[in-house]
Amino acid sequence: MLNLEIVLKYLEAYEGVEEIQVGYSNGDKTDYALEDGEVSDLLKDVDWANVEKIEVEMADGSKDSLDLDDDDDDDEDEGEEEEQA
């Protein structure tokens, strides 16, 4: 599943998300303030292939995070092993 799809499913579980911090594999971080839970800017501005982690802050001040360490290379290796077997 693509990182974007994972994040969208994750965000569906939370109401009142006000801010999302996106952490990239190169160490850069970008903060996004959401207007009424609107994620459209987030969808088009983020290079989801290089996202490693997101952190969310809710309206009540609570926080949560989601690790998106990309293991696509492992998935490809598994497919190759199955073909060789």
Short mmCIF file of C-alpha atoms in Angstrom, two decimals, residues 18-83:
data_model
loop_
_atom_site.label_atom_id
_atom_site.label_comp_id
_atom_site.label_asym_id
_atom_site.label_seq_id
_atom_site.Cartn_x
_atom_site.Cartn_y
_atom_site.Cartn_z
CA GLU A 18 -5.23 20.39 13.55
CA GLU A 19 -1.62 19.90 12.59
CA ILE A 20 0.46 17.29 10.82
CA GLN A 21 4.23 17.14 10.83
CA VAL A 22 5.73 15.14 7.98
CA GLY A 23 9.21 13.67 8.49
CA TYR A 24 11.23 12.71 5.43
CA SER A 25 13.90 10.03 5.14
CA ASN A 26 16.57 12.74 4.69
CA GLY A 27 15.70 14.20 8.11
CA ASP A 28 13.70 17.21 6.87
CA LYS A 29 10.39 17.96 8.59
CA THR A 30 7.47 20.06 7.37
CA ASP A 31 4.50 21.21 9.45
CA TYR A 32 1.02 21.54 7.97
CA ALA A 33 -1.81 23.29 9.79
CA LEU A 34 -5.15 21.87 8.69
CA GLU A 35 -8.16 24.09 8.16
CA ASP A 36 -11.26 22.20 9.31
CA GLY A 37 -9.44 18.90 8.78
CA GLU A 38 -8.76 19.77 5.11
CA VAL A 39 -5.91 17.60 3.76
CA SER A 40 -5.96 18.63 0.09
CA ASP A 41 -2.80 20.79 0.35
CA LEU A 42 -1.10 17.99 2.20
CA LEU A 43 -1.98 15.53 -0.56
CA LYS A 44 -0.42 17.56 -3.36
CA ASP A 45 2.55 19.12 -1.53
CA VAL A 46 4.09 16.03 0.06
CA ASP A 47 6.56 13.69 -1.65
CA TRP A 48 4.96 10.60 -0.12
CA ALA A 49 7.58 8.20 -1.48
CA ASN A 50 10.16 9.79 0.82
CA VAL A 51 8.03 10.19 3.94
CA GLU A 52 9.32 8.22 6.91
CA LYS A 53 7.00 9.37 9.70
CA ILE A 54 4.03 11.63 10.38
CA GLU A 55 2.98 13.16 13.67
CA VAL A 56 -0.51 14.54 14.25
CA GLU A 57 -1.83 16.96 16.84
CA MET A 58 -5.51 17.03 17.68
CA ALA A 59 -7.66 20.00 18.71
CA ASP A 60 -7.54 18.81 22.33
CA GLY A 61 -3.71 18.90 22.30
CA SER A 62 -3.19 15.14 22.18
CA LYS A 63 -0.58 13.82 19.77
CA ASP A 64 0.07 10.59 17.90
CA SER A 65 2.51 9.39 15.27
CA LEU A 66 2.71 6.90 12.45
CA ASP A 67 5.96 5.37 11.18
CA LEU A 68 6.05 4.84 7.43
CA ASP A 69 9.51 3.30 7.06
CA ASP A 70 9.45 2.20 3.44
CA ASP A 71 10.25 -1.50 3.16
CA ASP A 72 9.56 -1.73 -0.59
CA ASP A 73 13.04 -3.14 -1.15
CA ASP A 74 12.21 -5.99 1.23
CA ASP A 75 8.96 -6.65 -0.62
CA GLU A 76 10.81 -6.85 -3.93
CA ASP A 77 13.35 -9.26 -2.44
CA GLU A 78 10.54 -11.50 -1.17
CA GLY A 79 9.02 -11.63 -4.64
CA GLU A 80 12.36 -12.56 -6.15
CA GLU A 81 12.85 -15.32 -3.58
CA GLU A 82 9.41 -16.76 -4.38
CA GLU A 83 10.22 -16.78 -8.10
#
